[in-house]
GROMACS .gro file of C-alpha atoms in nm:
model
  275
    1MET     CA    1  13.629  12.970   6.050
    2ARG     CA    2  13.582  12.657   5.880
    3SER     CA    3  13.716  12.437   6.182
    4ILE     CA    4  13.497  12.665   6.437
    5SER     CA    5  13.190  12.501   6.184
    6ARG     CA    6  13.319  12.173   6.218
    7ALA     CA    7  13.345  12.208   6.588
    8LEU     CA    8  12.999  12.307   6.619
    9THR     CA    9  12.854  12.045   6.363
   10PHE     CA   10  13.044  11.791   6.591
   11LEU     CA   11  12.897  11.935   6.903
   12ALA     CA   12  12.555  11.926   6.760
   13ILE     CA   13  12.617  11.545   6.663
   14LEU     CA   14  12.764  11.486   7.031
   15LEU     CA   15  12.447  11.650   7.186
   16LEU     CA   16  12.208  11.445   6.983
   17VAL     CA   17  12.354  11.125   7.060
   18LEU     CA   18  12.364  11.216   7.441
   19ASN     CA   19  11.989  11.312   7.405
   20GLN     CA   20  11.917  10.971   7.229
   21ALA     CA   21  12.091  10.822   7.508
   22CYS     CA   22  11.895  10.968   7.802
   23ASP     CA   23  11.553  10.883   7.590
   24SER     CA   24  11.361  10.620   7.744
   25ASN     CA   25  11.282  10.451   7.418
   26VAL     CA   26  11.636  10.368   7.352
   27PRO     CA   27  11.637  10.021   7.114
   28GLU     CA   28  11.914  10.110   6.909
   29LEU     CA   29  12.123  10.157   7.199
   30PHE     CA   30  11.992   9.905   7.474
   31SER     CA   31  11.707   9.701   7.328
   32ILE     CA   32  11.425   9.519   7.487
   33GLU     CA   33  11.669   9.180   7.451
   34ASP     CA   34  11.928   9.338   7.622
   35GLU     CA   35  11.694   9.436   7.930
   36LYS     CA   36  11.557   9.100   7.977
   37ALA     CA   37  11.903   8.975   7.973
   38LEU     CA   38  11.986   9.251   8.215
   39ALA     CA   39  11.703   9.150   8.431
   40THR     CA   40  11.818   8.752   8.450
   41GLU     CA   41  12.156   8.858   8.543
   42LEU     CA   42  12.019   9.091   8.798
   43LEU     CA   43  11.778   8.842   8.917
   44VAL     CA   44  12.095   8.592   9.005
   45TRP     CA   45  12.301   8.863   9.166
   46VAL     CA   46  12.016   8.945   9.399
   47GLY     CA   47  12.031   8.560   9.478
   48GLU     CA   48  12.406   8.566   9.534
   49ASP     CA   49  12.405   8.894   9.729
   50SER     CA   50  12.495   8.754  10.108
   51THR     CA   51  12.323   9.108  10.234
   52LYS     CA   52  11.977   9.011  10.048
   53SER     CA   53  11.762   8.694  10.159
   54VAL     CA   54  11.491   8.624   9.906
   55PHE     CA   55  11.179   8.444  10.009
   56SER     CA   56  11.172   8.132   9.816
   57PRO     CA   57  10.883   8.103   9.559
   58GLU     CA   58  10.871   7.713   9.653
   59ASP     CA   59  10.847   7.812  10.031
   60TYR     CA   60  10.589   8.051   9.961
   61PRO     CA   61  10.365   7.967   9.675
   62GLN     CA   62  10.038   8.151   9.805
   63ALA     CA   63  10.223   8.461   9.837
   64TYR     CA   64  10.377   8.434   9.523
   65SER     CA   65  10.042   8.330   9.327
   66TYR     CA   66   9.888   8.642   9.525
   67ALA     CA   67  10.112   8.903   9.377
   68GLN     CA   68  10.091   8.705   9.012
   69GLY     CA   69   9.719   8.720   9.051
   70ILE     CA   70   9.737   9.101   9.050
   71ILE     CA   71   9.946   9.102   8.753
   72ASP     CA   72   9.746   8.861   8.556
   73ASP     CA   73   9.431   9.087   8.639
   74VAL     CA   74   9.551   9.391   8.482
   75PHE     CA   75   9.704   9.198   8.177
   76GLU     CA   76   9.383   9.006   8.114
   77ALA     CA   77   9.161   9.328   8.136
   78ASP     CA   78   9.375   9.495   7.914
   79SER     CA   79   9.398   9.212   7.641
   80VAL     CA   80   9.011   9.310   7.522
   81ASN     CA   81   9.132   9.667   7.502
   82GLU     CA   82   9.173   9.799   7.151
   83GLN     CA   83   9.446  10.022   7.233
   84SER     CA   84   9.669   9.855   7.523
   85LEU     CA   85   9.770  10.039   7.824
   86PHE     CA   86  10.109   9.871   7.789
   87GLU     CA   87  10.383   9.896   7.535
   88HIS     CA   88  10.547   9.601   7.642
   89ALA     CA   89  10.318   9.350   7.785
   90GLU     CA   90  10.426   9.039   7.557
   91ASP     CA   91  10.807   9.157   7.577
   92PHE     CA   92  10.879   9.114   7.943
   93ALA     CA   93  10.869   8.797   8.177
   94TRP     CA   94  10.654   8.990   8.449
   95GLU     CA   95  10.763   8.859   8.781
   96VAL     CA   96  10.744   8.981   9.158
   97PHE     CA   97  10.999   8.856   9.415
   98PHE     CA   98  11.008   8.950   9.820
   99LEU     CA   99  11.286   9.014   9.997
  100ASN     CA  100  11.326   8.935  10.362
  101ASP     CA  101  11.439   9.315  10.435
  102ALA     CA  102  11.312   9.529  10.689
  103ASP     CA  103  11.381   9.848  10.513
  104ILE     CA  104  11.111   9.997  10.329
  105ASN     CA  105  11.199   9.967   9.947
  106ALA     CA  106  11.136   9.831   9.633
  107PHE     CA  107  11.277   9.846   9.290
  108VAL     CA  108  11.220   9.734   8.943
  109THR     CA  109  11.482   9.596   8.672
  110PRO     CA  110  11.492   9.664   8.319
  111GLY     CA  111  11.292   9.391   8.208
  112GLY     CA  112  10.999   9.378   8.438
  113LYS     CA  113  11.135   9.166   8.729
  114ILE     CA  114  10.964   9.353   9.062
  115PHE     CA  115  11.140   9.330   9.401
  116VAL     CA  116  10.988   9.429   9.705
  117ASN     CA  117  11.104   9.443  10.054
  118SER     CA  118  10.893   9.255  10.340
  119GLY     CA  119  10.931   9.590  10.540
  120LEU     CA  120  10.759   9.768  10.254
  121ILE     CA  121  10.472   9.515  10.240
  122GLN     CA  122  10.410   9.558  10.627
  123LEU     CA  123  10.357   9.946  10.580
  124LEU     CA  124  10.066   9.863  10.345
  125GLU     CA  125   9.700   9.842  10.445
  126SER     CA  126   9.525   9.654  10.170
  127LYS     CA  127   9.541   9.442   9.864
  128ASP     CA  128   9.457   9.745   9.659
  129GLU     CA  129   9.748   9.950   9.783
  130PHE     CA  130   9.980   9.672   9.714
  131ALA     CA  131   9.843   9.646   9.386
  132SER     CA  132   9.929  10.003   9.337
  133LEU     CA  133  10.295   9.960   9.429
  134ILE     CA  134  10.306   9.672   9.193
  135PHE     CA  135  10.156   9.881   8.903
  136HIS     CA  136  10.369  10.145   9.010
  137MET     CA  137  10.672   9.929   8.936
  138MET     CA  138  10.541   9.788   8.627
  139ALA     CA  139  10.471  10.124   8.460
  140HIS     CA  140  10.824  10.208   8.520
  141ALA     CA  141  10.957   9.900   8.365
  142ASP     CA  142  10.723   9.927   8.074
  143GLN     CA  143  10.821  10.296   7.979
  144ARG     CA  144  11.173  10.194   8.040
  145HIS     CA  145  11.262  10.445   8.275
  146ALA     CA  146  11.499  10.262   8.475
  147THR     CA  147  11.689  10.192   8.159
  148LYS     CA  148  11.678  10.566   8.099
  149GLN     CA  149  11.835  10.655   8.440
  150LEU     CA  150  12.073  10.386   8.394
  151LEU     CA  151  12.218  10.522   8.067
  152ILE     CA  152  12.286  10.849   8.267
  153SER     CA  153  12.526  10.662   8.515
  154PHE     CA  154  12.672  10.377   8.284
  155SER     CA  155  12.787  10.334   7.952
  156ILE     CA  156  12.633  10.146   7.686
  157THR     CA  157  12.920   9.923   7.681
  158GLU     CA  158  12.892   9.870   8.057
  159LEU     CA  159  12.540   9.781   8.059
  160LYS     CA  160  12.562   9.528   7.750
  161GLN     CA  161  12.884   9.359   7.940
  162ALA     CA  162  12.645   9.342   8.260
  163ALA     CA  163  12.365   9.186   8.040
  164GLN     CA  164  12.590   8.942   7.869
  165GLY     CA  165  12.729   8.854   8.233
  166THR     CA  166  13.090   8.974   8.146
  167ASN     CA  167  13.132   9.258   8.383
  168SER     CA  168  13.059   9.161   8.742
  169LEU     CA  169  13.174   9.503   8.876
  170ALA     CA  170  12.926   9.697   8.641
  171LEU     CA  171  12.653   9.427   8.713
  172ASN     CA  172  12.717   9.507   9.110
  173GLU     CA  173  12.695   9.885   9.071
  174ILE     CA  174  12.393   9.852   8.869
  175GLY     CA  175  12.234   9.630   9.136
  176GLU     CA  176  12.328   9.882   9.399
  177ASN     CA  177  12.219  10.174   9.211
  178LEU     CA  178  11.850  10.034   9.163
  179LEU     CA  179  11.860   9.954   9.523
  180GLY     CA  180  11.941  10.317   9.631
  181GLU     CA  181  12.254  10.178   9.813
  182ARG     CA  182  12.531  10.347   9.581
  183ILE     CA  183  12.456  10.625   9.340
  184ALA     CA  184  12.147  10.876   9.390
  185PHE     CA  185  11.900  10.729   9.186
  186SER     CA  186  11.570  10.924   9.127
  187PHE     CA  187  11.335  10.923   8.848
  188SER     CA  188  11.249  11.255   8.701
  189GLN     CA  189  10.918  11.459   8.756
  190GLY     CA  190  10.779  11.384   8.398
  191ASP     CA  191  10.858  11.008   8.456
  192GLU     CA  192  10.701  11.002   8.790
  193LYS     CA  193  10.380  11.186   8.677
  194GLU     CA  194  10.351  10.951   8.398
  195VAL     CA  195  10.389  10.680   8.616
  196ASP     CA  196  10.129  10.801   8.870
  197ASN     CA  197   9.868  10.858   8.608
  198LEU     CA  198   9.925  10.498   8.433
  199THR     CA  199   9.894  10.350   8.776
  200VAL     CA  200   9.561  10.507   8.806
  201GLU     CA  201   9.453  10.362   8.476
  202TYR     CA  202   9.607  10.035   8.575
  203LEU     CA  203   9.417  10.008   8.897
  204ALA     CA  204   9.091  10.120   8.746
  205LEU     CA  205   9.161   9.851   8.444
  206GLY     CA  206   9.258   9.573   8.702
  207GLY     CA  207   8.911   9.646   8.909
  208TYR     CA  208   9.109   9.808   9.224
  209ALA     CA  209   9.038  10.121   9.383
  210CYS     CA  210   9.206  10.369   9.147
  211ASP     CA  211   9.304  10.591   9.426
  212ALA     CA  212   9.478  10.345   9.611
  213ALA     CA  213   9.799  10.475   9.572
  214LYS     CA  214   9.730  10.779   9.774
  215GLY     CA  215   9.750  10.608  10.083
  216PHE     CA  216  10.066  10.439  10.053
  217TYR     CA  217  10.231  10.764   9.945
  218GLN     CA  218  10.069  10.918  10.263
  219GLU     CA  219  10.231  10.692  10.439
  220LEU     CA  220  10.588  10.743  10.304
  221ASN     CA  221  10.544  11.120  10.339
  222LYS     CA  222  10.495  11.044  10.708
  223GLN     CA  223  10.818  10.868  10.738
  224GLU     CA  224  11.003  11.130  10.527
  225GLN     CA  225  10.843  11.395  10.765
  226GLN     CA  226  10.981  11.172  11.073
  227GLY     CA  227  11.338  11.232  10.966
  228ASN     CA  228  11.351  10.859  10.812
  229PRO     CA  229  11.296  10.891  10.451
  230PRO     CA  230  11.292  10.529  10.304
  231ALA     CA  231  11.517  10.436   9.990
  232PHE     CA  232  11.202  10.432   9.779
  233TYR     CA  233  11.097  10.780   9.898
  234ASN     CA  234  11.455  10.882   9.795
  235ALA     CA  235  11.425  10.722   9.439
  236HIS     CA  236  11.085  10.852   9.370
  237GLY     CA  237  11.073  11.211   9.535
  238LEU     CA  238  10.729  11.202   9.659
  239THR     CA  239  10.547  11.539   9.736
  240THR     CA  240  10.207  11.658   9.800
  241ASP     CA  241  10.173  11.759   9.487
  242ARG     CA  242  10.170  11.414   9.361
  243LEU     CA  243   9.891  11.341   9.590
  244THR     CA  244   9.681  11.624   9.433
  245ASP     CA  245   9.761  11.514   9.076
  246ILE     CA  246   9.640  11.163   9.156
  247GLU     CA  247   9.312  11.319   9.286
  248ALA     CA  248   9.292  11.541   8.970
  249LYS     CA  249   9.343  11.198   8.743
  250VAL     CA  250   9.076  11.029   8.963
  251SER     CA  251   8.840  11.279   8.937
  252PHE     CA  252   8.884  11.293   8.542
  253MET     CA  253   8.843  10.938   8.493
  254GLN     CA  254   8.559  10.934   8.753
  255CYS     CA  255   8.681  10.586   8.860
  256ASN     CA  256   8.584  10.343   9.141
  257THR     CA  257   8.740  10.404   9.464
  258ASP     CA  258   8.584  10.112   9.676
  259SER     CA  259   8.851   9.870   9.803
  260GLU     CA  260   8.788   9.512   9.670
  261VAL     CA  261   8.625   9.279   9.931
  262GLU     CA  262   8.840   8.955   9.922
  263GLY     CA  263   8.754   8.614  10.034
  264GLY     CA  264   8.967   8.307  10.114
  265TYR     CA  265   9.347   8.393  10.099
  266THR     CA  266   9.347   8.763  10.225
  267PHE     CA  267   9.609   9.056  10.203
  268GLN     CA  268   9.624   9.021  10.566
  269ASP     CA  269   9.722   8.635  10.521
  270PHE     CA  270   9.965   8.757  10.285
  271GLN     CA  271  10.129   9.012  10.500
  272ASN     CA  272  10.157   8.783  10.775
  273SER     CA  273  10.302   8.485  10.572
  274LEU     CA  274  10.595   8.759  10.473
  275LYS     CA  275  10.687   8.895  10.850
   0.00000   0.00000   0.00000
């Protein structure tokens, strides 16, 4: 009887540890510093991957400044709030990188490094839609959703070794996981609902059309219905219910849905520069 009791106690402890490992807030398992280190290693990994070609920030300064301006918009607006919408605005070195890849895909690493394929950029129709994509990625990183998913597929030891640059095999698998090329990688419905709500809030905060994600999602749904679901779609499980939820959030907030009127370097200039 005592052995059964001990076994049940051990099982309860094991389940508690596993539940903690799947929680998005896991500082005791994989810290913010670990995430930042992993982001740095993944940035190097992408740069060294012969199948990936990164548009150099030195060669495309206007395109990179355009994307950084969107991030700056929302952080500057957020800085005056008594209650920040972000948990890790100051913790991560938020950066966007563009990949010369026709596939419709984007991903974000733990630690706030955002990668967007040129094929996905060509699918978008406005700066507001591009901002919705960037904010969507930022929300996943800020809520540590990618780390939660990686903890399902990789051990803490593997993740820490990859972050320290001592396990190239694990780093390669993590990178391919994030890219959707190896392990089936998808966020939970709860994660996606949280991110959709935050994206609407970020758009409104930054002065963009707060319903801008709708057009982007509708185009992705169209791609899926044509039998060619992009990697981004597979990772995010987009459905018509999400469009309804976004509309409900926009209606509740009564936020601005007018697209930004641009002058000077426009979204079309940005888009054309990365063809």
